[in-house]
CSV table of C-alpha atoms and ligand atoms in Angstrom, one decimal:
chain,number,residue,atom,x,y,z
O,1,UNK,CA,57.6,55.1,182.1
O,2,UNK,CA,61.4,54.6,182.3
O,3,UNK,CA,63.7,57.6,182.5
O,4,UNK,CA,67.1,57.1,180.9
O,5,UNK,CA,70.1,59.2,181.7
O,6,UNK,CA,70.1,60.6,178.2
O,7,UNK,CA,68.1,60.7,175.0
O,8,UNK,CA,68.5,62.4,171.6
O,9,UNK,CA,66.1,65.0,170.4
O,10,UNK,CA,65.1,64.7,166.8
O,11,UNK,CA,62.9,67.6,165.5
O,12,UNK,CA,60.5,67.1,162.6
O,13,UNK,CA,62.7,69.3,160.3
O,14,UNK,CA,65.6,66.9,161.0
O,15,UNK,CA,63.5,64.1,159.6
O,16,UNK,CA,62.5,66.0,156.5
O,17,UNK,CA,66.0,67.2,155.7
O,18,UNK,CA,67.4,63.7,156.2
O,19,UNK,CA,64.7,62.3,153.9
O,20,UNK,CA,65.7,64.9,151.3
O,21,UNK,CA,69.3,63.7,151.5
O,22,UNK,CA,68.2,60.1,150.8
O,23,UNK,CA,66.8,61.3,147.4
O,24,UNK,CA,70.1,63.0,146.4
O,25,UNK,CA,72.4,61.3,143.8
O,26,UNK,CA,75.3,61.1,146.3
O,27,UNK,CA,74.6,59.4,149.6
O,28,UNK,CA,78.3,59.9,150.6
O,29,UNK,CA,80.9,62.5,149.6
O,30,UNK,CA,78.1,64.8,148.5
O,31,UNK,CA,77.3,68.4,149.3
O,32,UNK,CA,76.0,67.9,152.8
O,33,UNK,CA,79.5,66.9,154.1
O,34,UNK,CA,80.9,70.3,153.2
O,35,UNK,CA,77.8,72.1,154.4
O,36,UNK,CA,78.0,70.4,157.8
O,37,UNK,CA,81.7,71.2,158.1
O,38,UNK,CA,81.1,74.8,157.2
O,39,UNK,CA,78.4,75.1,159.8
O,40,UNK,CA,80.7,73.7,162.5
O,41,UNK,CA,83.5,75.9,161.4
O,42,UNK,CA,81.5,79.1,161.6
O,43,UNK,CA,79.7,78.1,164.9
O,44,UNK,CA,83.0,77.4,166.6
O,45,UNK,CA,85.0,80.1,164.8
O,46,UNK,CA,87.8,77.8,163.8
O,47,UNK,CA,89.8,77.6,160.5
O,48,UNK,CA,89.3,73.9,159.8
O,49,UNK,CA,86.5,71.4,160.6
O,50,UNK,CA,86.7,67.9,159.3
O,51,UNK,CA,83.8,65.5,160.0
O,52,UNK,CA,84.2,61.8,160.5
O,53,UNK,CA,82.1,58.8,161.5
O,54,UNK,CA,82.6,58.8,165.3
O,55,UNK,CA,84.3,60.6,168.2
O,56,UNK,CA,86.7,57.7,168.4
O,57,UNK,CA,87.7,58.0,164.8
O,58,UNK,CA,88.1,61.8,165.4
O,59,UNK,CA,90.6,61.0,168.2
O,60,UNK,CA,92.4,58.4,166.0
O,61,UNK,CA,92.6,60.9,163.2
O,62,UNK,CA,94.0,63.6,165.5
O,63,UNK,CA,96.6,61.3,167.0
O,64,UNK,CA,97.6,59.9,163.6
O,65,UNK,CA,97.9,63.5,162.2
O,66,UNK,CA,100.4,64.5,164.9
O,67,UNK,CA,102.2,61.2,164.1
O,68,UNK,CA,101.9,59.6,167.5
O,69,UNK,CA,104.1,56.5,167.4
O,70,UNK,CA,105.5,53.7,169.5
O,71,UNK,CA,106.8,54.7,173.0
O,72,UNK,CA,105.6,58.3,172.6
O,73,UNK,CA,104.3,59.8,175.8
O,74,UNK,CA,100.6,60.7,176.2
O,75,UNK,CA,99.0,62.1,179.4
O,76,UNK,CA,95.3,62.1,180.1
O,77,UNK,CA,92.8,62.1,183.0
O,78,UNK,CA,92.1,58.9,184.9
O,79,UNK,CA,88.4,59.6,184.8
O,80,UNK,CA,87.8,59.2,181.1
O,81,UNK,CA,86.0,57.4,178.4
O,82,UNK,CA,88.1,54.6,177.0
O,83,UNK,CA,88.4,56.0,173.4
O,84,UNK,CA,91.5,58.3,173.8
O,85,UNK,CA,93.2,55.6,175.9
O,86,UNK,CA,92.6,52.9,173.3
O,87,UNK,CA,93.5,55.0,170.3
O,88,UNK,CA,96.8,56.0,172.0
O,89,UNK,CA,97.6,52.4,172.8
O,90,UNK,CA,96.7,51.3,169.3
O,91,UNK,CA,99.5,53.5,168.0
O,92,UNK,CA,102.0,52.1,170.6
O,93,UNK,CA,102.1,55.1,172.9
O,94,UNK,CA,102.9,55.0,176.6
O,95,UNK,CA,99.9,56.4,178.5
O,96,UNK,CA,100.3,58.2,181.8
O,97,UNK,CA,97.1,58.7,183.8
O,98,UNK,CA,96.6,61.8,185.9
O,99,UNK,CA,94.6,62.2,189.1
O,100,UNK,CA,91.4,64.3,188.9
O,101,UNK,CA,89.6,66.9,190.9
O,102,UNK,CA,87.4,64.9,193.4
O,103,UNK,CA,84.4,67.1,192.8
O,104,UNK,CA,84.5,67.9,189.0
O,105,UNK,CA,86.2,64.6,188.0
O,106,UNK,CA,88.5,66.6,185.6
O,107,UNK,CA,92.2,66.5,185.3
O,108,UNK,CA,94.0,69.0,187.5
O,109,UNK,CA,96.9,71.0,186.1
O,110,UNK,CA,98.9,70.6,189.3
O,111,UNK,CA,98.5,66.8,189.2
O,112,UNK,CA,99.5,66.8,185.5
O,113,UNK,CA,102.7,68.6,186.5
O,114,UNK,CA,103.2,66.2,189.4
O,115,UNK,CA,103.0,63.1,187.0
O,116,UNK,CA,105.5,64.8,184.6
O,117,UNK,CA,107.9,65.5,187.5
O,118,UNK,CA,107.6,62.2,189.3
O,119,UNK,CA,108.1,60.2,186.1
O,120,UNK,CA,110.8,62.6,184.9
O,121,UNK,CA,109.0,62.9,181.6
O,122,UNK,CA,111.1,65.0,179.2
O,123,UNK,CA,109.8,64.5,175.7
O,124,UNK,CA,106.0,64.6,175.9
O,125,UNK,CA,104.2,64.1,172.7
O,126,UNK,CA,100.7,65.1,173.6
O,127,UNK,CA,98.4,66.0,176.5
O,128,UNK,CA,94.8,65.0,176.0
O,129,UNK,CA,92.3,67.0,178.1
O,130,UNK,CA,88.6,66.0,178.6
O,131,UNK,CA,85.9,68.3,179.9
O,132,UNK,CA,83.8,65.9,181.8
O,133,UNK,CA,80.2,66.8,181.7
O,134,UNK,CA,80.9,69.7,179.3
O,135,UNK,CA,82.5,72.3,181.7
O,136,UNK,CA,85.8,73.4,180.2
O,137,UNK,CA,87.9,74.0,183.3
O,138,UNK,CA,91.6,75.1,183.5
O,139,UNK,CA,92.0,75.8,179.8
O,140,UNK,CA,94.7,78.5,180.3
O,141,UNK,CA,96.8,76.3,182.7
O,142,UNK,CA,96.8,73.4,180.3
O,143,UNK,CA,97.8,75.8,177.5
O,144,UNK,CA,100.7,77.1,179.6
O,145,UNK,CA,101.9,73.5,180.3
O,146,UNK,CA,101.7,72.7,176.6
O,147,UNK,CA,103.8,75.7,175.9
O,148,UNK,CA,106.3,74.9,178.6
O,149,UNK,CA,106.8,71.3,177.5
O,150,UNK,CA,106.5,72.1,173.8
O,151,UNK,CA,104.1,69.3,173.2
O,152,UNK,CA,100.7,69.0,171.5
O,153,UNK,CA,97.5,69.7,173.3
O,154,UNK,CA,94.4,67.8,172.1
O,155,UNK,CA,91.0,68.5,173.6
O,156,UNK,CA,88.8,65.5,173.7
O,157,UNK,CA,85.8,67.8,173.6
O,158,UNK,CA,83.2,65.0,173.1
O,159,UNK,CA,81.2,66.3,176.1
O,160,UNK,CA,81.6,70.0,175.3
O,161,UNK,CA,80.2,70.9,171.9
O,162,UNK,CA,78.7,74.3,172.5
O,163,UNK,CA,80.6,75.1,175.6
O,164,UNK,CA,82.8,78.2,175.9
O,165,UNK,CA,85.1,80.1,178.3
O,166,UNK,CA,86.1,83.6,179.0
O,167,UNK,CA,89.6,85.0,179.4
O,168,UNK,CA,90.1,88.8,179.9
O,169,UNK,CA,86.5,89.5,179.0
O,170,UNK,CA,86.8,87.6,175.6
O,171,UNK,CA,84.7,84.5,175.0
O,172,UNK,CA,86.2,81.5,173.2
O,173,UNK,CA,84.4,78.4,172.0
O,174,UNK,CA,85.6,75.0,172.8
O,175,UNK,CA,86.7,73.8,169.4
O,176,UNK,CA,88.0,77.2,168.3
O,177,UNK,CA,91.4,75.8,169.2
O,178,UNK,CA,92.6,79.2,170.4
O,179,UNK,CA,94.4,77.4,173.3
O,180,UNK,CA,95.0,74.0,171.9
O,181,UNK,CA,96.2,72.3,168.7
O,182,UNK,CA,93.2,70.1,168.0
O,183,UNK,CA,89.7,69.5,169.3
O,184,UNK,CA,87.7,66.4,168.8
O,185,UNK,CA,83.9,65.9,169.0
O,186,UNK,CA,81.3,63.1,169.0
O,187,UNK,CA,77.8,63.3,167.5
O,188,UNK,CA,76.7,60.1,169.2
O,189,UNK,CA,72.9,60.3,170.0
O,190,UNK,CA,73.5,61.4,173.6
O,191,UNK,CA,75.8,64.3,172.8
O,192,UNK,CA,74.7,67.9,172.3
O,193,UNK,CA,73.7,67.3,168.7
O,194,UNK,CA,73.6,64.0,166.9
O,195,UNK,CA,74.2,62.5,163.5
O,196,UNK,CA,73.4,59.0,164.6
O,197,UNK,CA,77.0,58.1,164.9
O,198,UNK,CA,79.5,60.8,163.9
O,199,UNK,CA,82.4,63.0,165.0
O,200,UNK,CA,84.5,66.0,164.0
O,201,UNK,CA,88.1,67.3,164.3
O,202,UNK,CA,88.8,71.0,164.4
O,203,UNK,CA,92.1,72.8,164.2
O,204,UNK,CA,93.7,76.1,163.0
O,205,UNK,CA,96.7,74.2,161.8
O,206,UNK,CA,96.4,73.8,158.0
O,207,UNK,CA,99.1,71.1,157.8
O,208,UNK,CA,97.3,69.0,160.4
O,209,UNK,CA,94.0,69.6,158.6
O,210,UNK,CA,95.3,68.4,155.2
O,211,UNK,CA,96.8,65.3,156.9
O,212,UNK,CA,93.4,64.5,158.5
O,213,UNK,CA,91.6,64.9,155.2
O,214,UNK,CA,93.9,62.4,153.6
O,215,UNK,CA,93.7,60.0,156.5
O,216,UNK,CA,89.9,60.1,156.6
O,217,UNK,CA,89.7,58.7,153.1
O,218,UNK,CA,92.3,55.9,152.6
O,219,UNK,CA,95.2,58.3,152.2
O,220,UNK,CA,94.2,58.7,148.6
O,221,UNK,CA,94.9,61.8,146.6
O,222,UNK,CA,93.9,63.1,143.1
O,223,UNK,CA,96.3,65.5,141.4
O,224,UNK,CA,93.6,66.6,139.0
O,225,UNK,CA,90.1,66.5,140.3
O,226,UNK,CA,88.8,66.2,136.7
O,227,UNK,CA,90.8,63.0,136.2
O,228,UNK,CA,88.6,61.3,138.9
O,229,UNK,CA,89.8,57.9,137.8
O,230,UNK,CA,93.5,58.7,138.5
O,231,UNK,CA,94.6,58.5,142.1
O,232,UNK,CA,97.6,57.7,144.4
O,233,UNK,CA,98.1,56.9,148.0
O,234,UNK,CA,99.9,59.7,149.8
O,235,UNK,CA,99.9,58.1,153.2
O,236,UNK,CA,98.2,55.1,154.9
O,237,UNK,CA,94.6,55.9,155.6
O,238,UNK,CA,91.2,54.7,156.8
O,239,UNK,CA,87.6,55.0,155.8
O,240,UNK,CA,86.3,57.4,158.5
O,241,UNK,CA,84.0,59.3,156.2
O,242,UNK,CA,80.6,60.5,157.5
O,243,UNK,CA,77.8,59.8,155.0
O,244,UNK,CA,75.7,62.6,153.4
O,245,UNK,CA,72.6,61.2,155.2
O,246,UNK,CA,74.3,61.7,158.6
O,247,UNK,CA,75.6,65.1,157.6
O,248,UNK,CA,72.1,66.2,156.5
O,249,UNK,CA,70.9,65.3,160.0
O,250,UNK,CA,73.9,67.2,161.4
O,251,UNK,CA,73.2,70.3,159.4
O,252,UNK,CA,69.6,70.3,160.6
O,253,UNK,CA,70.6,69.7,164.2
O,254,UNK,CA,73.0,72.6,164.1
O,255,UNK,CA,70.0,74.9,163.5
O,256,UNK,CA,68.7,73.8,167.0
O,257,UNK,CA,71.9,73.9,169.0
O,258,UNK,CA,71.3,77.1,170.9
O,259,UNK,CA,67.8,75.9,171.8
O,260,UNK,CA,69.2,72.5,173.0
O,261,UNK,CA,71.9,74.0,175.1
O,262,UNK,CA,69.5,76.6,176.7
O,263,UNK,CA,67.2,73.8,177.7
O,264,UNK,CA,69.9,71.6,179.1
O,265,UNK,CA,71.1,74.6,181.2
O,266,UNK,CA,67.5,75.1,182.4
O,267,UNK,CA,67.3,71.4,183.5
O,268,UNK,CA,70.5,71.7,185.5
O,269,UNK,CA,69.1,74.9,187.2
O,270,UNK,CA,65.9,73.0,188.1
O,271,UNK,CA,67.8,70.0,189.5
O,272,UNK,CA,70.0,72.4,191.5
O,273,UNK,CA,66.9,74.0,193.0
O,274,UNK,CA,65.2,70.8,193.8
O,275,UNK,CA,68.2,69.0,195.2
O,276,UNK,CA,69.0,71.8,197.6
O,277,UNK,CA,66.8,70.2,200.3
O,278,UNK,CA,69.1,67.1,200.2
O,279,UNK,CA,72.3,69.1,200.5
O,280,UNK,CA,73.4,67.2,203.6
O,281,UNK,CA,73.9,64.2,201.3
O,282,UNK,CA,74.2,65.5,197.8
O,283,UNK,CA,76.5,68.1,196.3
O,284,UNK,CA,76.9,69.4,192.8
O,285,UNK,CA,80.3,70.3,191.2
O,286,UNK,CA,81.1,73.9,191.5
O,287,UNK,CA,82.7,75.3,188.3
O,288,UNK,CA,84.6,78.5,187.6
O,289,UNK,CA,82.5,81.5,186.9
O,290,UNK,CA,84.3,82.2,183.6
O,291,UNK,CA,82.9,79.1,181.8
O,292,UNK,CA,79.7,78.3,180.0
O,293,UNK,CA,78.8,74.6,179.8
O,294,UNK,CA,76.6,72.8,177.2
O,295,UNK,CA,75.5,70.7,180.3
O,296,UNK,CA,76.2,67.4,178.7
O,297,UNK,CA,75.9,65.6,182.0
O,298,UNK,CA,74.0,66.2,185.3
O,299,UNK,CA,76.8,65.1,187.7
O,300,UNK,CA,76.1,64.9,191.4
O,301,UNK,CA,78.1,63.6,194.3
O,302,UNK,CA,76.3,61.5,196.8
O,303,UNK,CA,77.9,61.1,200.2
O,304,UNK,CA,77.3,57.4,200.8
O,305,UNK,CA,79.4,57.4,203.9
O,306,UNK,CA,76.5,59.1,205.7
O,307,UNK,CA,74.2,56.3,204.6
O,308,UNK,CA,73.9,52.6,205.3
O,309,UNK,CA,74.3,51.9,201.6
O,310,UNK,CA,76.6,52.3,198.6
O,311,UNK,CA,76.4,53.2,194.9
O,312,UNK,CA,75.5,49.7,193.8
O,313,UNK,CA,72.4,49.7,195.9
O,314,UNK,CA,71.6,53.2,194.7
O,315,UNK,CA,71.6,52.1,191.1
O,316,UNK,CA,69.5,49.1,192.0
O,317,UNK,CA,67.0,51.2,193.9
O,318,UNK,CA,66.7,53.8,191.1
O,319,UNK,CA,66.3,51.0,188.4
O,320,UNK,CA,63.4,49.6,190.4
O,321,UNK,CA,61.8,53.0,190.2
O,322,UNK,CA,62.5,52.8,186.4
O,323,UNK,CA,65.1,55.5,186.5
O,324,UNK,CA,68.5,54.7,184.9
O,325,UNK,CA,71.3,57.0,186.1
O,326,UNK,CA,74.8,56.4,184.7
O,327,UNK,CA,78.4,56.3,185.9
O,328,UNK,CA,80.8,58.7,184.2
O,329,UNK,CA,83.3,57.1,184.5
O,330,UNK,CA,84.8,54.1,186.1
O,331,UNK,CA,88.5,55.1,186.5
O,332,UNK,CA,90.5,53.9,183.4
O,333,UNK,CA,93.0,52.0,185.5
O,334,UNK,CA,90.1,49.9,186.9
O,335,UNK,CA,88.4,49.3,183.5
O,336,UNK,CA,91.7,48.3,181.9
O,337,UNK,CA,93.2,46.6,184.9
O,338,UNK,CA,96.3,48.8,184.7
O,339,UNK,CA,98.5,48.6,187.8
O,340,UNK,CA,98.7,51.9,189.6
O,341,UNK,CA,99.7,53.2,193.0
O,342,UNK,CA,96.4,53.9,194.7
O,343,UNK,CA,98.0,56.7,196.8
O,344,UNK,CA,98.5,58.7,193.6
O,345,UNK,CA,94.8,58.5,192.7
O,346,UNK,CA,93.1,59.4,195.9
O,347,UNK,CA,90.9,62.0,194.3
O,348,UNK,CA,90.0,59.8,191.4
O,349,UNK,CA,88.8,57.1,193.7
O,350,UNK,CA,87.0,59.6,195.9
O,351,UNK,CA,85.2,61.0,192.8
O,352,UNK,CA,84.3,57.4,191.6
O,353,UNK,CA,82.9,56.5,195.0
O,354,UNK,CA,80.4,59.4,195.1
O,355,UNK,CA,79.7,60.5,191.5
O,356,UNK,CA,76.5,59.7,189.6
O,357,UNK,CA,75.0,61.1,186.4
O,358,UNK,CA,71.3,61.9,186.7
O,359,UNK,CA,69.0,61.9,183.7
O,360,UNK,CA,69.3,65.0,181.5
O,361,UNK,CA,68.0,65.5,178.0
O,362,UNK,CA,66.1,68.0,175.9
O,363,UNK,CA,62.6,66.7,176.4
O,364,UNK,CA,62.9,65.8,180.1
O,365,UNK,CA,59.9,67.3,181.9
O,366,UNK,CA,59.6,69.0,185.3
O,367,UNK,CA,57.5,66.0,186.4
O,368,UNK,CA,60.3,63.6,185.4
O,369,UNK,CA,62.9,65.7,187.3
O,370,UNK,CA,60.6,65.6,190.3
O,371,UNK,CA,60.4,61.8,190.0
O,372,UNK,CA,64.2,61.5,190.0
O,373,UNK,CA,64.6,63.8,193.0
O,374,UNK,CA,61.8,62.2,195.0
O,375,UNK,CA,63.3,58.7,194.3
O,376,UNK,CA,66.7,59.9,195.6
O,377,UNK,CA,65.0,61.3,198.7
O,378,UNK,CA,63.2,58.0,199.3
O,379,UNK,CA,66.5,56.1,198.9
O,380,UNK,CA,68.2,58.4,201.4
O,381,UNK,CA,65.3,58.1,203.9
O,382,UNK,CA,65.4,54.3,203.8
O,383,UNK,CA,69.2,54.2,204.2
O,384,UNK,CA,69.7,56.9,206.9
O,385,UNK,CA,72.2,55.9,209.6
O,386,UNK,CA,71.1,56.1,213.2
O,387,UNK,CA,71.3,59.6,214.6
O,388,UNK,CA,71.3,61.0,211.0
O,389,UNK,CA,68.4,63.3,209.9
O,390,UNK,CA,67.2,63.9,206.4
O,391,UNK,CA,67.0,67.7,206.7
X,1,LIG,C1,84.8,61.8,176.3
X,1,LIG,C2,84.5,60.9,175.1
X,1,LIG,N1,85.5,60.7,174.2
X,1,LIG,C3,85.3,60.0,173.1
X,1,LIG,C4,84.1,59.4,172.9
X,1,LIG,C5,83.9,58.5,171.7
X,1,LIG,O1,82.9,59.0,170.8
X,1,LIG,P1,82.1,58.0,169.9
X,1,LIG,O2,81.1,57.2,170.7
X,1,LIG,O3,81.4,58.9,169.0
X,1,LIG,O4,83.1,57.2,169.2
X,1,LIG,C6,83.0,59.6,173.8
X,1,LIG,C7,81.7,59.0,173.6
X,1,LIG,O5,81.0,58.6,174.4
X,1,LIG,C8,83.3,60.4,175.0
X,1,LIG,O6,82.3,60.6,175.9
């Protein structure tokens, strides 16, 4: 049976709660929306949580709420999903990509400062961080940079729902926005919890929150809630609402979040143990001790230089074994054919050359993990260079 890199977990109570929502009078703009938002708010310990219909719309809402406009400057990591990049460009912003750490694939604060300095950037509008795989690295450094340059800091936390970090013995949740202005999340089926498609924006800034509420639903505003037929447009807006059916699923999934994260951490631990024998060829990212990851991805780095092969052959080999690893991500400048100076992205290219995402999901079994590890071992054995030994 095939093993994909990710898979949602739908519990039976999720099905019954979602079914119930289908029988309610309001399939959208009903009570489940508020309930889901309240659950997120109290889980993350944040003032405002606004749900929407994808992680991409969450980013668009966040950037629109800070009034990102033509020629504004945005900085983000070069290893990234395309959503934050696209949404910034759609608002006319100038995007500067930043080199990442070659092992974690995450933006490095020192590289961020380098890009700011080299390009003599004075008026930065927003820095968008992204915690690849779910591990929230360097939060405090990014927060200091935000303070120094008096710009917004948005966390594209789509990989990190349920992750947290410790500063001076105090634990903060990603999405609590203690060290950022806004966090955005996705509830796509492969994320920590799912609503089918879905997303959320969190913030402690009440002004930003009210703007997002307006933008989510056409910019329309009712002065008197009882006069439901009387409304005005207060701003431009979109329809980024999340239906009550999706929210019911979200409410139910929130009840399983700790169980899901615990299991994903267990899977990572198992992989770590089982991959140890291949340590000459495979390494795992080492994260700071003060962070707790929801383990969205199982990232590994394969040293193809020691083999007579490359990543493309690796994917082909694994696919023949009915295992489907994934690439997170192809550098944005490659995906978007953006001209860059390769010398400034040495780490990004190094990360891209080696990194692979192995299968990780709630219901993965030890047998399946063994199958993945054994297939990697077979691939390495077949492709060993002369004079190179497996162990
Ligand atoms: C880092 C990151 N940002 C944004 C998104 C967009 O989320 P969605 O697919 O819900 O629009 C994703 C989804 O894969 C993502 O991984």
